[in-house]
mmCIF file of C-alpha atoms and ligand atoms in Angstrom:
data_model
loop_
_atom_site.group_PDB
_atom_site.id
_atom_site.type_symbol
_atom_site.label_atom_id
_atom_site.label_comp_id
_atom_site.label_asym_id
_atom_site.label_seq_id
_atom_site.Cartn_x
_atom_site.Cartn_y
_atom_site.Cartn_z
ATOM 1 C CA UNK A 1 19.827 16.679 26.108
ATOM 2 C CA UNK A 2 16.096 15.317 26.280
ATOM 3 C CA UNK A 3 15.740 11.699 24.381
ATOM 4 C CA UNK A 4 13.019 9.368 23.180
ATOM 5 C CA UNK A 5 13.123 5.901 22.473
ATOM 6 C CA UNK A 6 11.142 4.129 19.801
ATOM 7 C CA UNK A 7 9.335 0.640 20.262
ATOM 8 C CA UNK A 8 8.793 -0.872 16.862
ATOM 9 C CA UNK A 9 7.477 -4.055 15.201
ATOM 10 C CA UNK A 10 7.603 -3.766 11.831
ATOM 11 C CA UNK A 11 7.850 -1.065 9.333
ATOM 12 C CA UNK A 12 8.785 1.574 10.737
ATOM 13 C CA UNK A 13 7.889 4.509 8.538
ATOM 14 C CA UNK A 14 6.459 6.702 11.775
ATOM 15 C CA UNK A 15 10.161 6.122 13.254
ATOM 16 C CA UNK A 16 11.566 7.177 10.225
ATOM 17 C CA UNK A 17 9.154 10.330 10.276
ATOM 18 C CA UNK A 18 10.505 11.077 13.670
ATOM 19 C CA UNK A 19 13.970 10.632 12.781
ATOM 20 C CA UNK A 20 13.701 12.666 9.333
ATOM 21 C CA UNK A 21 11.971 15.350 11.784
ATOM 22 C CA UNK A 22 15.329 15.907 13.546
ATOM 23 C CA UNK A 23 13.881 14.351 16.734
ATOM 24 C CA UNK A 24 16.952 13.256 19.273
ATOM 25 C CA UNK A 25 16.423 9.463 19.289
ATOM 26 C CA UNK A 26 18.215 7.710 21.742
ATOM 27 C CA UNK A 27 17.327 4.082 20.390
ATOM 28 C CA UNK A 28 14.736 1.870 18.254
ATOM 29 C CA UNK A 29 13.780 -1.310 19.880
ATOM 30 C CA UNK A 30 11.620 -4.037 18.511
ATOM 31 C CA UNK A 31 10.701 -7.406 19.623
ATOM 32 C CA UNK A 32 10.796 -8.213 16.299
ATOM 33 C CA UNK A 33 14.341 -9.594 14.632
ATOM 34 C CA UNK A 34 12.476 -8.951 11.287
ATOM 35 C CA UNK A 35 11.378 -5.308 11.680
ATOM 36 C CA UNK A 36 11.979 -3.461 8.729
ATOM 37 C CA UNK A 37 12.439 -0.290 10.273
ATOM 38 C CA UNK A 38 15.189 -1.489 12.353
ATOM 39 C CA UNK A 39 17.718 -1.219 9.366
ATOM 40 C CA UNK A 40 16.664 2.378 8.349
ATOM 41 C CA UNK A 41 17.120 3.396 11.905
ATOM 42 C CA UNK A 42 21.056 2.064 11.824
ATOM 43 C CA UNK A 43 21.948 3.436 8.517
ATOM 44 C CA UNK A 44 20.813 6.641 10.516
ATOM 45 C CA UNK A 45 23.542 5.638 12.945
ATOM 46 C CA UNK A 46 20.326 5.312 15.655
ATOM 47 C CA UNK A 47 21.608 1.917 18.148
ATOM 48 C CA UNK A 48 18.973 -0.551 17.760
ATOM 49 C CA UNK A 49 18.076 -3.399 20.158
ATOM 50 C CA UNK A 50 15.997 -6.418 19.502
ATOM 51 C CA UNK A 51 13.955 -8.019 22.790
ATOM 52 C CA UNK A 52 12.135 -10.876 20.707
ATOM 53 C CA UNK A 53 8.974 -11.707 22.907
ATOM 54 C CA UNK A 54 8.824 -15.151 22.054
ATOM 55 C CA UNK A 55 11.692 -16.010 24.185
ATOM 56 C CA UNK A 56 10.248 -14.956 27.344
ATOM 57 C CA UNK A 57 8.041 -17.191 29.430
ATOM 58 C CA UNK A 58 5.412 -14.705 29.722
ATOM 59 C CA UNK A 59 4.117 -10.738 29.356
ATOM 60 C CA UNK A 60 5.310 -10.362 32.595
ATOM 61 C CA UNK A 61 8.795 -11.024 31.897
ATOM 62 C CA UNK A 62 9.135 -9.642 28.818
ATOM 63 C CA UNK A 63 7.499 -6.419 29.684
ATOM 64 C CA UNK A 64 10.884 -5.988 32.301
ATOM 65 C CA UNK A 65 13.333 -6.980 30.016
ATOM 66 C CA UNK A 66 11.886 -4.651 27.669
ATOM 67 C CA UNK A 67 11.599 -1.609 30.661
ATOM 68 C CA UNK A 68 15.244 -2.831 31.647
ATOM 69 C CA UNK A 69 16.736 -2.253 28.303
ATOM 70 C CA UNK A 70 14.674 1.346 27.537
ATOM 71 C CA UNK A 71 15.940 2.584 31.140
ATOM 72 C CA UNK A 72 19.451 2.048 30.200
ATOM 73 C CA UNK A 73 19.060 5.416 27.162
ATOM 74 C CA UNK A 74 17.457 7.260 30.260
ATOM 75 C CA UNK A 75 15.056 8.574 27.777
ATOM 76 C CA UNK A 76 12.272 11.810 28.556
ATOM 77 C CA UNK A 77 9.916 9.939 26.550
ATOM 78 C CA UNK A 78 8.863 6.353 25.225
ATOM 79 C CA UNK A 79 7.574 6.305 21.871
ATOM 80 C CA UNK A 80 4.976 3.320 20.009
ATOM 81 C CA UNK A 81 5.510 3.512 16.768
ATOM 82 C CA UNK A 82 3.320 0.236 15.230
ATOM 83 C CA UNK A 83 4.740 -1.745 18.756
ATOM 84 C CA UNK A 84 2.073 -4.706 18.361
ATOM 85 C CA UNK A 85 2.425 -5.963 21.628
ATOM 86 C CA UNK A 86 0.043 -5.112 24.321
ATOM 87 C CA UNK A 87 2.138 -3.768 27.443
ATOM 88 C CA UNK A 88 1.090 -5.135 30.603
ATOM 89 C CA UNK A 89 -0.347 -2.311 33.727
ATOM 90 C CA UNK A 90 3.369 -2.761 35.632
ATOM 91 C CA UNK A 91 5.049 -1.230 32.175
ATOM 92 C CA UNK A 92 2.485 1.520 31.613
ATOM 93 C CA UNK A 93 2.610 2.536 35.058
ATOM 94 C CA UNK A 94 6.723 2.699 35.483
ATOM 95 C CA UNK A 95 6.149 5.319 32.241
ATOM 96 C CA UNK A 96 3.245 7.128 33.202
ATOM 97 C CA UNK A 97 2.803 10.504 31.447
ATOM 98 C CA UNK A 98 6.476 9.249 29.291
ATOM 99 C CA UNK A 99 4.585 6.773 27.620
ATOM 100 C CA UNK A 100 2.718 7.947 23.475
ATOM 101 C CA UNK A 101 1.642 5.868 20.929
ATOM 102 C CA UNK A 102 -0.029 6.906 17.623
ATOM 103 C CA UNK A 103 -3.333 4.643 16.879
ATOM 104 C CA UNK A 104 -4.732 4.626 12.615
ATOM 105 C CA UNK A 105 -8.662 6.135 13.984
ATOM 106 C CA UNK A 106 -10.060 9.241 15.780
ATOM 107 C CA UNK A 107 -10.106 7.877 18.782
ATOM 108 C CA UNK A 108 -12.437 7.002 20.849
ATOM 109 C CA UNK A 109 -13.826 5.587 17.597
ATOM 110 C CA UNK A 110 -12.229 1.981 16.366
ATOM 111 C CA UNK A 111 -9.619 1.727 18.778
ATOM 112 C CA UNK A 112 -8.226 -2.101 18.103
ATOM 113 C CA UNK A 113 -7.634 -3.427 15.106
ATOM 114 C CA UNK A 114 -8.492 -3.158 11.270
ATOM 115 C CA UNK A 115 -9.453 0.064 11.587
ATOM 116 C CA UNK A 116 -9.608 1.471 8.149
ATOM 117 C CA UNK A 117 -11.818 -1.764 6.839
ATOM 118 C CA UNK A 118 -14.009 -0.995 9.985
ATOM 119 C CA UNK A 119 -14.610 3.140 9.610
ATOM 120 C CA UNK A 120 -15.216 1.733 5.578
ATOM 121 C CA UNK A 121 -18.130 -0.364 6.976
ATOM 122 C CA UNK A 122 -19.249 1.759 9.437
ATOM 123 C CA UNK A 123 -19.863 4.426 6.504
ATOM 124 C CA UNK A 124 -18.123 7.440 8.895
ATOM 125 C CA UNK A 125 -17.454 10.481 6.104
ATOM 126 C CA UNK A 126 -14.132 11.514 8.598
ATOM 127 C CA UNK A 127 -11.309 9.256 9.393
ATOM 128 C CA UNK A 128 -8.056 9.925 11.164
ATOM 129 C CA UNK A 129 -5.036 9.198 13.418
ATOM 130 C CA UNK A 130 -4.522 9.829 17.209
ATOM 131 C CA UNK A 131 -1.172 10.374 18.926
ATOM 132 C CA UNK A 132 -2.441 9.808 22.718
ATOM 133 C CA UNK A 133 -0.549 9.305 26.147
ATOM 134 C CA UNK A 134 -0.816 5.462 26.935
ATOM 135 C CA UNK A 135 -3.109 4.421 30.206
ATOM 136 C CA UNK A 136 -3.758 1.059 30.559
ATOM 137 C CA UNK A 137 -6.700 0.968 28.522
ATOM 138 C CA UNK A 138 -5.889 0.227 25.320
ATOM 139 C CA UNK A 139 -6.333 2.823 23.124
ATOM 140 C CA UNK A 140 -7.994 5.372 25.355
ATOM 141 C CA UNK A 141 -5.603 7.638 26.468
ATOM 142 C CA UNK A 142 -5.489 11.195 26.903
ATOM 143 C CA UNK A 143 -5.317 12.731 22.914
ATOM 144 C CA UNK A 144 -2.789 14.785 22.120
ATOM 145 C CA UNK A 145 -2.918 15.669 18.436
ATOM 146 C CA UNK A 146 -5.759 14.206 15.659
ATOM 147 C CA UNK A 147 -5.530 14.291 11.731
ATOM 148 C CA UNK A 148 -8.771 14.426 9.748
ATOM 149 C CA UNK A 149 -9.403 13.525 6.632
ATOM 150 C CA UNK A 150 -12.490 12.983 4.011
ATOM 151 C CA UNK A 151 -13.499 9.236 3.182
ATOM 152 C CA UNK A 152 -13.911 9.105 -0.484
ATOM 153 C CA UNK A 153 -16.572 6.886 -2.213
ATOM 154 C CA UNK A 154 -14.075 4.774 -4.131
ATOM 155 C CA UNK A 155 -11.624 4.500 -0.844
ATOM 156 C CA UNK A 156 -10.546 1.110 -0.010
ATOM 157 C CA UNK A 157 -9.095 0.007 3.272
ATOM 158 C CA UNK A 158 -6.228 0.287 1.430
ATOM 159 C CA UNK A 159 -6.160 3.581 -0.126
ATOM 160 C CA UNK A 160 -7.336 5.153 3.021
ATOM 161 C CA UNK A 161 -5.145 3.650 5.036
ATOM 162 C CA UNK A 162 -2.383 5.272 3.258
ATOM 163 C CA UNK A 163 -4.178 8.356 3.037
ATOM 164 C CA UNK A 164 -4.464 8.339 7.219
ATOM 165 C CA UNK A 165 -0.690 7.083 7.008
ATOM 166 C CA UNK A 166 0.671 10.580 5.419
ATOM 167 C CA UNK A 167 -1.191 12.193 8.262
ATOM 168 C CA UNK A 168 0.517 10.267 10.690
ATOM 169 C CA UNK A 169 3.628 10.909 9.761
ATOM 170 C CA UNK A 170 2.895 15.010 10.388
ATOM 171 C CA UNK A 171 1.208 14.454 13.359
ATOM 172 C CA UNK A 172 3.569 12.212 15.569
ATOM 173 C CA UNK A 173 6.871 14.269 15.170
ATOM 174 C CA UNK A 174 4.565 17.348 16.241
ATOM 175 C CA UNK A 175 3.335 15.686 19.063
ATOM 176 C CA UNK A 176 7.077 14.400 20.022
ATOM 177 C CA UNK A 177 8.381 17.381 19.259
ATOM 178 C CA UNK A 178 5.927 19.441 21.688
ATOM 179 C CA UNK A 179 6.482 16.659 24.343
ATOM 180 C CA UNK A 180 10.372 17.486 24.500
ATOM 181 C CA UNK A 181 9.964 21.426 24.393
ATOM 182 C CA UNK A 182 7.380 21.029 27.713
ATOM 183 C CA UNK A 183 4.745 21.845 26.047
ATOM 184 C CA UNK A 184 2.222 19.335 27.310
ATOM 185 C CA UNK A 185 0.445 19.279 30.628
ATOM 186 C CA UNK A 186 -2.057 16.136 31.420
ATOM 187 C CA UNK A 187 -5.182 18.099 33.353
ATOM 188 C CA UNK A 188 -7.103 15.109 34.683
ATOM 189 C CA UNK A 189 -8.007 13.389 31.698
ATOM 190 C CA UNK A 190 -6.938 16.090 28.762
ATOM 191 C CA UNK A 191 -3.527 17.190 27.982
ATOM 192 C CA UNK A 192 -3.438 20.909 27.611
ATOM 193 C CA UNK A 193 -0.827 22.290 24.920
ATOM 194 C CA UNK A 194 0.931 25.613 25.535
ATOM 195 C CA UNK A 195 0.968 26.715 22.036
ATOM 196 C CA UNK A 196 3.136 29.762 21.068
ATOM 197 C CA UNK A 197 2.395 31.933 18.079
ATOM 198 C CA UNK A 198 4.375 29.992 15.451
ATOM 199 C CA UNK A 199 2.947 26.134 16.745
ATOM 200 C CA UNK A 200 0.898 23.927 14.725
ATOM 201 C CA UNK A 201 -2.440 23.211 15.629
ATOM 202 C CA UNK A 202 -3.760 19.860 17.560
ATOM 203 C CA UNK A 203 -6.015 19.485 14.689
ATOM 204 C CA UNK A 204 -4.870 19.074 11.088
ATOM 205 C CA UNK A 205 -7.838 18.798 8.752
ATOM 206 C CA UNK A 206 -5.803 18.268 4.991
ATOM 207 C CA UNK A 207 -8.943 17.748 2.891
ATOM 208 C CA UNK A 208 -8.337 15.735 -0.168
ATOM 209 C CA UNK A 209 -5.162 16.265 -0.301
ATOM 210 C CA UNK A 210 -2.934 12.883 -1.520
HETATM 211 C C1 GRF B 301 0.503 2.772 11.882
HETATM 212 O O1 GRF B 301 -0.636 2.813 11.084
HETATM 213 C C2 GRF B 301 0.177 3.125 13.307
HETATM 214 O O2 GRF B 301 -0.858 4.038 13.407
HETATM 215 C C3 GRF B 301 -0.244 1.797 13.869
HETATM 216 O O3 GRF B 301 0.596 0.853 13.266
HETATM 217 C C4 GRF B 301 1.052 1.356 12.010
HETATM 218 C C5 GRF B 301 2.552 1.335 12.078
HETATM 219 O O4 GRF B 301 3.139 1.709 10.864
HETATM 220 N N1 GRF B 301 -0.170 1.820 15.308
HETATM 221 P P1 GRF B 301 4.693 1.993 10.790
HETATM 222 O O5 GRF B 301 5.389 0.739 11.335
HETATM 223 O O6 GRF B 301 4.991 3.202 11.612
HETATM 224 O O7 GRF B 301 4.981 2.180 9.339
#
């Protein structure tokens, strides 16, 4: 049976997402001993690994323990899911085109950090989430699936952020869950979804809704 494997850091709640969607997860692993999420994932019976970054001498190293460990669940696909470490070109290249990760913008706009405070400043009227194949560019790889929604006048980072954060949570099982069934093809730089009658959209555009 086809597998994913989750790389977490804190939280969580897009793991559990995946997990509540059914999703065949192999394994959550975090280089974080303090992850929250890790302790939802084992009262879901999911194994759980911790590869703690600080006690490596360097990206390098850590980056092949961490590919070491994920290649022992054999898994179809590797899944970010709030993994804040940046992943050096050897480890993005050993999963190319296995590799997804689910980024708090419409990307290409405010990839990085603090992106909620940043689309508040920036005054955009439409803010989202991105599931996207990894490259080595951070942040800019091919899209898969986007969630739009309305900023409000009163929003706060905070408020939208959670507003964005209910999207997510629709968006990346969809995306994993089209992954495992073959339905993605990358075409150069776009990923082409073979939709049949009864799929989702790539586009979900909830309006106000909480
Ligand atoms: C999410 O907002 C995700 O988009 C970003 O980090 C956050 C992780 O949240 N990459 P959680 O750990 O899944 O709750």
């Amino acid at each position: 049976m086809k597998s994913v494997v989750i790389l977490i850091s804190g939280r969580g709640s897009n793991m559990q997402a995946i997990l509540e969607a059914g999703l065949p997860v192999a394994a959550v692993i975090s280089n974080n001993p303090a992850a929250e999420g890790l302790m939802f994932a084992q009262t879901r019976g999911i194994p759980t690994q911790v590869i703690d970054h600080r006690t490596f001498p360097d990206r390098k190293a850590f980056d092949a323990a961490l590919a070491k460990t994920i290649d022992t669940y054999q898994p179809d696909l590797v899944v970010l899911a709030g993994f804040m470490r940046i992943l050096s070109e050897a480890f993005v290249d050993h999963y190319q085109g296995r590799l997804v990760n689910i980024h708090p913008s419409l990307l290409p706009a405010f990839s990085g950090l603090d992106t909620h405070t940043r689309a508040l400043q920036e005054g955009v009227k439409i803010h989202g989430c991105t599931v996207h194949f990894v490259t080595s560019q951070l942040d800019h790889g091919p899209i898969i699936i986007q969630a739009a929604i309305p900023v409000l006048t009163d929003d706060t980072p905070a408020t939208l952020a959670a507003r964005v954060l209910t999207q997510e949570h629709r968006i990346y099982p969809q995306a994993v869950r089209w992954f495992l069934q073959g339905q993605l093809t990358l075409v150069e730089n776009r990923v082409e979804i073979k939709t049949t009658s009864d799929s989702q959209e790539v586009l979900y555009s909830p309006g106000i809704e909480p």
